[in-house]
Short mmCIF file of C-alpha atoms and ligand atoms in Angstrom, two decimals:
data_model
loop_
_atom_site.label_atom_id
_atom_site.label_comp_id
_atom_site.label_asym_id
_atom_site.label_seq_id
_atom_site.Cartn_x
_atom_site.Cartn_y
_atom_site.Cartn_z
CA MET A 104 -25.60 38.47 -6.80
CA LEU A 105 -23.15 39.94 -4.95
CA TYR A 106 -25.03 40.36 -1.68
CA SER A 107 -22.75 42.65 -0.90
CA LYS A 108 -23.81 44.90 -3.35
CA LEU A 109 -27.10 44.46 -3.16
CA PHE A 110 -29.99 46.89 -3.43
CA GLY A 111 -32.03 45.85 -0.23
CA LYS A 112 -30.74 43.38 2.38
CA THR A 113 -31.60 41.95 5.87
CA SER A 114 -33.03 44.57 8.27
CA LYS A 115 -34.27 44.04 12.02
CA THR A 116 -37.46 45.92 12.98
CA SER A 117 -39.20 46.57 15.98
CA LYS A 118 -42.28 46.88 13.59
CA GLN A 119 -45.55 44.61 14.81
CA TYR A 120 -46.59 42.74 11.65
CA ASP A 121 -49.65 41.18 11.33
CA THR A 122 -48.82 37.94 9.53
CA LYS A 123 -46.22 36.41 8.72
CA ASN A 124 -45.27 37.13 5.02
CA ALA A 125 -45.49 40.91 6.03
CA ALA A 126 -42.52 40.45 9.18
CA LEU A 127 -40.29 38.08 6.88
CA LEU A 128 -40.63 39.89 3.43
CA GLU A 129 -39.55 43.04 5.05
CA GLN A 130 -37.30 42.15 7.25
CA ALA A 131 -35.69 39.48 4.69
CA GLY A 132 -34.93 42.40 1.99
CA PHE A 133 -37.82 41.35 -0.49
CA VAL A 134 -40.36 44.15 -0.23
CA ARG A 135 -40.75 47.47 1.31
CA GLN A 136 -43.76 49.31 2.72
CA LEU A 137 -45.02 52.31 1.73
CA MET A 138 -48.04 52.52 3.19
CA ALA A 139 -50.88 50.16 4.16
CA GLY A 140 -51.41 47.93 0.81
CA VAL A 141 -48.87 49.53 -0.89
CA TYR A 142 -45.12 47.98 -1.28
CA THR A 143 -41.75 48.42 -3.20
CA TYR A 144 -40.75 45.31 -4.84
CA LEU A 145 -36.99 45.03 -4.40
CA PRO A 146 -34.48 43.03 -6.56
CA LEU A 147 -35.09 40.19 -4.30
CA GLY A 148 -38.95 40.41 -4.22
CA LEU A 149 -39.00 41.13 -7.93
CA ARG A 150 -37.74 38.05 -8.90
CA VAL A 151 -39.75 35.75 -7.32
CA LEU A 152 -43.07 37.85 -8.56
CA ASN A 153 -41.65 37.52 -12.35
CA LYS A 154 -40.79 34.05 -11.67
CA ILE A 155 -44.76 33.60 -10.42
CA ALA A 156 -45.75 35.81 -13.17
CA ALA A 157 -43.78 33.76 -15.33
CA ILE A 158 -45.46 29.99 -14.37
CA VAL A 159 -48.87 32.06 -14.75
CA ARG A 160 -48.57 33.36 -18.13
CA GLN A 161 -46.81 30.04 -19.36
CA GLY A 162 -50.44 28.68 -17.62
CA MET A 163 -52.16 31.09 -19.84
CA ASN A 164 -50.62 30.69 -22.75
CA GLU A 165 -51.18 27.26 -22.62
CA VAL A 166 -54.84 27.69 -23.03
CA ASP A 167 -54.99 30.09 -25.68
CA GLY A 168 -55.12 32.92 -24.01
CA GLN A 169 -53.16 36.01 -25.84
CA GLU A 170 -51.24 38.70 -23.56
CA ILE A 171 -52.24 42.20 -24.01
CA LEU A 172 -51.59 45.49 -21.52
CA MET A 173 -54.48 47.36 -20.86
CA PRO A 174 -53.98 50.71 -19.28
CA ILE A 175 -54.66 51.81 -15.60
CA LEU A 176 -55.85 55.01 -15.87
CA HIS A 177 -59.19 54.98 -16.54
CA PRO A 178 -61.96 57.39 -18.45
CA ALA A 179 -64.75 57.98 -15.94
CA ASP A 180 -67.11 57.08 -18.88
CA ILE A 181 -66.77 53.69 -19.23
CA TRP A 182 -67.29 53.22 -15.34
CA LYS A 183 -70.65 55.26 -15.61
CA GLN A 184 -72.00 52.98 -18.75
CA SER A 185 -71.43 49.74 -16.98
CA GLY A 186 -72.83 51.09 -13.41
CA GLY A 187 -69.45 50.72 -11.77
CA TRP A 188 -68.71 54.48 -10.66
CA ASP A 189 -72.00 54.38 -8.16
CA ASN A 190 -71.82 50.50 -7.42
CA VAL A 191 -67.81 49.52 -6.98
CA ASP A 192 -67.24 50.50 -3.16
CA VAL A 193 -63.41 50.16 -4.03
CA LEU A 194 -62.90 51.85 -7.60
CA PHE A 195 -60.54 54.73 -6.89
CA LYS A 196 -61.68 57.57 -8.61
CA LEU A 197 -59.58 61.03 -9.09
CA LYS A 198 -60.14 64.31 -11.03
CA SER A 199 -57.89 66.18 -13.64
CA ARG A 200 -56.88 69.78 -13.23
CA ALA A 201 -59.32 69.97 -16.38
CA ASP A 202 -62.09 68.70 -13.55
CA LYS A 203 -62.75 65.60 -15.72
CA ASP A 204 -63.01 62.40 -14.30
CA TYR A 205 -61.13 59.21 -13.81
CA ALA A 206 -60.65 55.63 -12.30
CA LEU A 207 -57.90 53.52 -11.76
CA GLY A 208 -58.46 49.99 -13.18
CA GLN A 209 -59.68 47.84 -10.21
CA SER A 210 -60.19 45.44 -13.03
CA GLU A 211 -60.79 45.92 -16.74
CA GLU A 212 -64.03 44.45 -18.28
CA GLU A 213 -64.81 48.12 -18.69
CA VAL A 214 -61.43 48.32 -20.94
CA VAL A 215 -61.80 44.99 -22.70
CA THR A 216 -64.83 44.46 -23.80
CA PRO A 217 -65.33 47.88 -26.19
CA LEU A 218 -61.56 46.51 -27.49
CA ILE A 219 -63.65 43.36 -28.27
CA LYS A 220 -66.29 45.87 -30.17
CA ASP A 221 -64.09 47.22 -31.37
CA LEU A 222 -62.10 44.31 -33.23
CA VAL A 223 -64.18 41.20 -33.11
CA THR A 224 -67.04 41.63 -35.30
CA SER A 225 -68.31 37.58 -35.93
CA TYR A 226 -68.88 34.27 -33.67
CA LYS A 227 -66.02 32.29 -36.57
CA ASP A 228 -63.60 34.60 -34.05
CA LEU A 229 -64.75 33.27 -30.82
CA PRO A 230 -63.68 31.67 -28.36
CA ILE A 231 -61.42 34.45 -27.54
CA LYS A 232 -59.19 34.99 -24.36
CA PRO A 233 -57.34 37.93 -24.16
CA TYR A 234 -55.23 38.47 -20.75
CA GLN A 235 -53.07 40.58 -18.59
CA ILE A 236 -50.60 40.99 -15.62
CA HIS A 237 -50.97 44.08 -14.49
CA TRP A 238 -51.16 46.39 -11.16
CA LYS A 239 -54.62 46.73 -9.87
CA TYR A 240 -55.77 49.77 -7.79
CA ARG A 241 -58.39 49.33 -5.28
CA ASP A 242 -59.56 51.06 -1.97
CA GLU A 243 -60.23 48.29 0.18
CA LEU A 244 -61.39 49.50 3.82
CA ARG A 245 -58.76 47.50 5.68
CA ALA A 246 -55.32 46.48 3.69
CA LYS A 247 -53.69 44.33 5.57
CA SER A 248 -51.48 40.87 5.88
CA GLY A 249 -48.71 41.91 4.03
CA ILE A 250 -48.81 41.88 -0.19
CA MET A 251 -52.00 39.36 0.72
CA ARG A 252 -54.27 42.68 0.58
CA GLY A 253 -52.85 45.76 -1.01
CA ARG A 254 -54.95 48.88 -2.40
CA GLU A 255 -51.92 48.62 -5.38
CA PHE A 256 -51.49 44.42 -6.11
CA LEU A 257 -50.74 42.46 -8.71
CA MET A 258 -53.00 39.93 -10.20
CA LYS A 259 -53.88 38.16 -14.02
CA ASP A 260 -56.93 39.21 -14.91
CA MET A 261 -58.36 37.09 -18.51
CA TYR A 262 -61.63 37.72 -20.38
CA GLY A 263 -62.98 35.42 -22.55
CA TRP A 264 -65.84 35.65 -24.88
CA PHE A 265 -67.77 32.80 -26.00
CA LYS A 266 -70.39 31.66 -28.70
CA ASP A 267 -72.58 30.21 -26.43
CA GLN A 268 -72.61 28.85 -23.17
CA ASN A 269 -71.68 25.65 -24.29
CA GLN A 270 -68.80 26.86 -25.54
CA PHE A 271 -68.09 28.63 -22.08
CA ASP A 272 -68.28 25.39 -19.80
CA VAL A 273 -65.98 23.67 -21.54
CA PHE A 274 -63.15 26.44 -21.21
CA TYR A 275 -64.15 26.68 -17.41
CA GLU A 276 -63.62 23.38 -16.94
CA GLN A 277 -60.04 23.81 -18.62
CA ILE A 278 -59.27 26.48 -16.62
CA LYS A 279 -60.04 25.46 -13.64
CA GLY A 280 -57.71 22.60 -14.30
CA LYS A 281 -54.85 25.14 -15.29
CA TYR A 282 -55.37 27.28 -12.45
CA LEU A 283 -55.26 24.31 -10.03
CA ASP A 284 -52.35 23.38 -11.82
CA ILE A 285 -50.48 26.67 -11.37
CA TYR A 286 -51.20 26.26 -7.52
CA LYS A 287 -49.59 23.17 -7.56
CA LYS A 288 -46.30 24.53 -9.33
CA VAL A 289 -45.99 26.64 -6.81
CA GLY A 290 -46.15 24.20 -3.85
CA LEU A 291 -49.47 25.44 -3.22
CA THR A 292 -53.28 23.30 -3.07
CA ALA A 293 -56.52 25.19 -3.37
CA LYS A 294 -59.42 23.97 -2.93
CA VAL A 295 -62.47 24.89 -5.61
CA THR A 296 -64.80 26.38 -3.77
CA GLU A 297 -68.29 27.72 -5.31
CA ALA A 298 -69.27 30.82 -4.75
CA SER A 299 -71.88 33.22 -5.59
CA GLY A 300 -71.15 35.57 -8.83
CA GLY A 301 -70.70 38.76 -6.26
CA ALA A 302 -71.55 42.12 -8.01
CA PHE A 303 -71.16 40.29 -10.73
CA SER A 304 -73.65 38.04 -11.58
CA LYS A 305 -76.61 35.50 -10.54
CA LYS A 306 -74.48 32.78 -11.69
CA ILE A 307 -72.20 30.57 -9.80
CA SER A 308 -67.73 31.55 -9.57
CA TYR A 309 -65.52 29.67 -8.64
CA GLU A 310 -62.95 30.57 -5.87
CA PHE A 311 -59.67 29.51 -5.82
CA MET A 312 -58.73 28.95 -1.56
CA VAL A 313 -55.44 28.00 0.16
CA LEU A 314 -55.55 27.34 3.77
CA THR A 315 -54.29 29.54 5.78
CA ASP A 316 -55.06 31.38 9.03
CA ALA A 317 -53.32 34.56 7.20
CA GLY A 318 -56.39 34.67 4.97
CA GLU A 319 -59.81 36.76 5.48
CA ASP A 320 -62.01 33.74 4.28
CA ASN A 321 -63.76 31.38 5.69
CA ILE A 322 -64.78 27.74 4.27
CA LEU A 323 -66.50 24.96 4.72
CA TYR A 324 -64.53 21.76 3.55
CA CYS A 325 -64.39 17.70 3.41
CA GLU A 326 -61.45 16.02 4.32
CA ASP A 327 -62.45 13.05 2.66
CA CYS A 328 -62.89 14.43 -0.92
CA ASP A 329 -62.37 17.58 -2.41
CA TYR A 330 -66.16 19.59 -1.52
CA CYS A 331 -65.24 23.32 -0.54
CA VAL A 332 -67.70 25.70 0.11
CA ASN A 333 -68.17 29.98 1.00
CA GLN A 334 -69.26 29.82 3.90
CA GLU A 335 -70.75 33.33 2.97
CA ILE A 336 -73.34 30.47 0.79
CA ALA A 337 -72.81 27.60 2.99
CA LYS A 338 -76.44 26.81 3.29
CA ASP A 339 -75.27 23.11 4.54
CA LYS A 340 -73.02 24.33 8.01
CA GLY A 341 -72.27 21.71 10.28
CA SER A 342 -74.14 18.59 8.19
CA SER A 343 -72.36 15.86 6.69
CA CYS A 344 -70.67 16.50 2.80
CA PRO A 345 -72.97 17.36 0.26
CA LYS A 346 -70.70 15.32 -2.37
CA CYS A 347 -69.43 12.27 -0.79
CA LYS A 348 -71.62 12.04 2.50
CA ASN A 349 -68.81 10.73 4.22
CA LYS A 350 -68.12 13.38 7.25
CA SER A 351 -69.31 16.71 8.63
CA LEU A 352 -67.87 19.57 7.14
CA LYS A 353 -64.60 21.32 8.59
CA PRO A 354 -64.87 24.88 9.38
CA ALA A 355 -60.98 27.00 8.00
CA LYS A 356 -59.69 30.06 7.20
CA ALA A 357 -58.49 30.48 3.56
CA SER A 358 -57.24 33.11 1.43
CA GLU A 359 -58.64 33.08 -1.87
CA VAL A 360 -55.79 33.03 -4.82
CA GLY A 361 -57.73 33.01 -7.86
CA ASN A 362 -61.72 33.26 -9.03
CA ILE A 363 -63.33 32.22 -12.68
CA PHE A 364 -66.74 34.16 -13.32
CA ASP A 365 -69.50 33.20 -15.92
CA LEU A 366 -70.05 36.75 -16.19
CA GLY A 367 -73.30 35.95 -18.74
CA ASN A 368 -74.05 39.05 -21.20
CA LYS A 369 -73.74 41.51 -18.81
CA TYR A 370 -71.40 43.84 -20.34
CA GLN A 371 -72.34 42.85 -23.52
CA GLU A 372 -75.57 44.90 -23.28
CA SER A 373 -73.67 47.54 -20.72
CA PHE A 374 -71.73 48.03 -24.02
CA ASN A 375 -73.65 47.48 -26.71
CA LEU A 376 -71.39 44.48 -28.15
CA SER A 377 -72.94 41.35 -30.47
CA PHE A 378 -71.17 39.31 -32.81
CA LEU A 379 -72.79 38.38 -35.79
CA ASP A 380 -73.66 34.34 -35.99
CA GLN A 381 -73.27 32.24 -39.44
CA ASP A 382 -76.90 33.49 -40.26
CA GLY A 383 -75.84 37.38 -39.83
CA LYS A 384 -77.76 37.63 -36.81
CA LYS A 385 -76.68 39.40 -33.82
CA GLN A 386 -76.04 37.14 -30.65
CA LEU A 387 -74.58 38.43 -27.31
CA GLY A 388 -72.32 35.39 -26.74
CA VAL A 389 -70.99 34.49 -23.17
CA MET A 390 -68.49 36.14 -21.49
CA GLY A 391 -66.33 35.13 -18.69
CA CYS A 392 -63.44 36.61 -16.33
CA TYR A 393 -60.85 34.69 -14.95
CA GLY A 394 -58.72 36.53 -12.16
CA LEU A 395 -55.23 35.15 -10.23
CA GLY A 396 -53.72 36.97 -7.56
CA ILE A 397 -50.20 37.27 -7.93
CA SER A 398 -48.82 38.97 -5.34
CA ARG A 399 -51.44 37.58 -2.99
CA LEU A 400 -49.76 34.71 -4.03
CA MET A 401 -46.19 35.55 -3.43
CA GLY A 402 -47.70 36.25 0.07
CA VAL A 403 -49.53 33.10 0.59
CA ILE A 404 -46.54 30.95 -0.53
CA VAL A 405 -44.71 32.75 2.47
CA GLU A 406 -47.44 31.66 5.06
CA LYS A 407 -47.06 28.44 3.93
CA TYR A 408 -43.02 27.60 3.55
CA ASN A 409 -41.62 29.18 6.53
CA ASP A 410 -39.75 28.34 9.96
CA GLU A 411 -38.75 30.18 13.26
CA LYS A 412 -35.51 31.31 11.09
CA GLY A 413 -37.19 32.40 7.89
CA ILE A 414 -38.17 31.89 4.84
CA ILE A 415 -38.26 28.35 2.94
CA TRP A 416 -38.50 28.95 -0.95
CA PRO A 417 -40.00 26.67 -3.29
CA GLU A 418 -37.18 26.20 -5.96
CA ILE A 419 -39.23 26.95 -8.40
CA VAL A 420 -40.28 30.73 -7.51
CA ALA A 421 -37.00 31.23 -5.28
CA PRO A 422 -35.14 34.08 -6.26
CA TYR A 423 -31.85 32.38 -6.55
CA GLN A 424 -31.20 28.78 -6.34
CA PHE A 425 -28.14 28.56 -4.72
CA HIS A 426 -26.76 31.04 -1.61
CA LEU A 427 -23.04 30.94 -1.30
CA LEU A 428 -20.80 32.30 1.37
CA HIS A 429 -17.78 31.53 2.88
CA ILE A 430 -16.40 31.63 6.56
CA GLY A 431 -13.74 33.05 8.11
CA LYS A 432 -10.87 35.71 6.65
CA ASP A 433 -8.63 33.00 5.76
CA GLU A 434 -7.53 34.11 2.16
CA ASN A 435 -7.41 30.97 0.76
CA VAL A 436 -11.40 30.17 1.85
CA ILE A 437 -12.47 33.54 0.23
CA ALA A 438 -10.51 33.22 -3.07
CA LYS A 439 -11.87 29.65 -3.37
CA ALA A 440 -15.34 30.86 -2.59
CA ASN A 441 -14.46 33.83 -5.28
CA ALA A 442 -13.62 31.26 -7.60
CA LEU A 443 -16.41 29.05 -7.07
CA TYR A 444 -18.82 32.14 -7.58
CA LYS A 445 -17.58 32.18 -10.72
CA GLN A 446 -17.20 29.16 -11.96
CA LEU A 447 -21.54 29.02 -10.87
CA LEU A 448 -21.94 32.10 -12.97
CA ASP A 449 -19.91 30.81 -16.48
CA ARG A 450 -22.62 27.89 -15.88
CA ASN A 451 -25.92 30.23 -15.81
CA ILE A 452 -26.81 28.73 -12.57
CA GLU A 453 -28.86 31.51 -10.18
CA ILE A 454 -26.32 32.02 -7.23
CA MET A 455 -25.63 34.69 -4.43
CA TYR A 456 -23.30 34.79 -3.00
CA ASP A 457 -22.84 36.40 0.17
CA ASP A 458 -19.18 38.15 0.17
CA ARG A 459 -18.99 40.00 3.13
CA ASP A 460 -16.68 39.79 5.85
CA ILE A 461 -18.91 39.52 8.79
CA SER A 462 -19.51 37.01 11.21
CA ALA A 463 -20.11 33.71 10.04
CA GLY A 464 -23.46 33.64 13.02
CA GLU A 465 -24.65 36.50 10.89
CA LYS A 466 -24.39 35.20 7.42
CA LEU A 467 -25.99 31.82 8.46
CA ALA A 468 -29.07 33.38 9.95
CA ASP A 469 -29.71 36.15 7.09
CA SER A 470 -29.33 33.47 4.73
CA ASP A 471 -31.77 31.31 6.81
CA LEU A 472 -34.04 34.56 6.83
CA ILE A 473 -33.57 35.10 3.08
CA GLY A 474 -34.59 31.16 2.40
CA ILE A 475 -32.54 30.41 -1.18
CA PRO A 476 -33.24 26.64 -1.28
CA THR A 477 -29.08 25.34 -0.89
CA ARG A 478 -26.25 26.77 0.82
CA ILE A 479 -23.25 26.14 -0.29
CA LEU A 480 -20.51 26.62 2.59
CA ILE A 481 -16.69 27.06 2.37
CA SER A 482 -14.51 27.30 4.86
CA ALA A 483 -10.89 26.39 6.16
CA LYS A 484 -12.47 23.14 7.44
CA THR A 485 -14.48 22.37 4.83
CA LEU A 486 -11.23 22.69 2.20
CA LEU A 487 -8.95 21.05 4.17
CA GLN A 488 -11.37 18.26 2.21
CA ASP A 489 -11.24 20.23 -0.86
CA SER A 490 -15.13 20.47 -0.59
CA VAL A 491 -17.92 22.29 0.45
CA GLU A 492 -20.74 21.98 2.38
CA ILE A 493 -24.30 22.20 0.64
CA LYS A 494 -27.51 22.27 2.89
CA LYS A 495 -30.68 22.17 1.97
CA ARG A 496 -33.14 25.23 3.63
CA ASP A 497 -35.69 22.30 4.43
CA GLU A 498 -33.59 20.26 6.05
CA GLU A 499 -31.47 19.51 8.77
CA LYS A 500 -28.67 17.75 7.67
CA SER A 501 -25.82 19.27 5.47
CA SER A 502 -23.44 16.90 3.19
CA LEU A 503 -19.96 17.61 2.55
CA ILE A 504 -18.87 17.03 -0.86
CA LYS A 505 -15.73 17.48 -2.82
CA ILE A 506 -15.35 20.69 -5.29
CA SER A 507 -15.06 18.86 -8.41
CA ASP A 508 -17.63 16.34 -8.16
CA PHE A 509 -20.23 19.40 -7.09
CA LEU A 510 -19.39 21.34 -9.83
CA LYS A 511 -19.88 17.99 -12.09
CA THR A 512 -23.43 17.07 -10.47
CA ILE A 513 -24.39 20.91 -10.91
P1 ATP B 101 -61.38 39.19 -2.03
O1 ATP B 101 -62.54 38.48 -1.79
O2 ATP B 101 -60.10 38.77 -1.36
O3 ATP B 101 -61.54 40.80 -1.67
P2 ATP B 101 -62.03 39.52 -5.04
O4 ATP B 101 -63.18 38.23 -5.17
O5 ATP B 101 -62.35 40.83 -4.81
O6 ATP B 101 -60.62 38.95 -3.41
P3 ATP B 101 -61.62 39.72 -7.53
O7 ATP B 101 -61.87 40.89 -7.62
O8 ATP B 101 -61.93 38.37 -7.85
O9 ATP B 101 -60.95 39.04 -6.19
O10 ATP B 101 -60.00 39.34 -8.01
C1 ATP B 101 -59.30 38.59 -8.51
C2 ATP B 101 -57.93 37.95 -7.38
O11 ATP B 101 -56.92 38.85 -7.39
C3 ATP B 101 -58.55 37.50 -6.19
O12 ATP B 101 -58.66 36.20 -6.07
C4 ATP B 101 -57.31 37.86 -5.27
O13 ATP B 101 -56.45 36.55 -5.46
C5 ATP B 101 -55.67 39.11 -6.25
N1 ATP B 101 -56.77 39.79 -4.95
C6 ATP B 101 -58.22 40.38 -5.12
N2 ATP B 101 -57.92 41.66 -3.80
C7 ATP B 101 -56.71 42.04 -3.85
C8 ATP B 101 -56.27 42.54 -3.16
N3 ATP B 101 -56.75 43.57 -2.15
N4 ATP B 101 -54.35 42.46 -2.73
C9 ATP B 101 -54.00 41.50 -2.65
N5 ATP B 101 -55.04 40.42 -4.07
C10 ATP B 101 -56.20 40.85 -4.54
MG1 MG B 102 -62.24 41.85 -2.84
#
């Protein structure tokens, strides 16, 4: 990508931001706010979002999820049938010209359960785990913290049906592990917290929490083991860890990046769904839902990976791996930089090239703000030694490396 041609560059704003992800993602040209909680993802931002989505997709396929794409626009009657029309406070409701009621998907149990009813009849077909990666709409009272709490946001939502509690529980453990892997891959440590089932059920649900002051959840956790609990349901505040008994629990702010629920048979009952067991008897089975906030995850990554100069993307989600720039107006320098850019493109290297004719200071500041992991700098000085200067965004030191060697090692 030539930076001179990129749609959505860095900008200085006088806007007040409540969090780092809100400020940095907008100033660095990744997103643009349309209104509170609703964002456009510009080319750089979309690359990051897609990379996170791809990691999540791979993880879901590894646990035998099957990707589908469900509608966002829902008829009101499915929400009336589940009771959500009157009980789900964040549900966006709309009316058509013909005075019909509709809802926007805030979650998709109401769509997927009738779908299973249509397509799956026998226990033999269980477990079955369709999932999608799609936008969700929620009438949040306070949209805040940049892309961390949106009224429109990207979620991975998987739904699972199991023939019995045992089959459900086996998968519950499997997906819990897979979620932790996914967070780790993108550079985050998530704590599994026990929480109540909320509006859905009286059963235990698990939330995946990443410690950050930009988060809205209050948790208590143990520094010696992995015990963690949402303060909403903690009975043991201040006392020692119920699991390892070593230390007293520590309070912290966290952001919920995922949530898995045991839904029991609530939706089977609402939609009159059952499966035939080996004796031809109708059974309700057990249903679960497994959400993961993809756009929120992107915000949390920025909250964790930044410094006073800008974002520091972990390689695996970075929009590009290399940020090439030349300094000075020397024609030979520009020609060498152009040539190197072409050579790297030919090798399918993900590279952004700042080819603008602006000051060195501005270019360096922009590259720090954007946060691509490795900077390649060419100047008259580096060319004296047929070299480029390589600097990692998260390190202070830089090193000179011969262009020929650089091309060999890459
Ligand atoms: P929260 O307590 O933060 O409102 P939730 O319990 O309502 O979350 P779920 O309905 O379980 O969330 O949704 C699954 C995941 O989607 C959450 O774990 C979170 O990562 C993400 N998510 C939920 N609401 C939002 C939002 N308004 N903006 C961005 N991501 C969200
Ligand atoms: Mg919520």
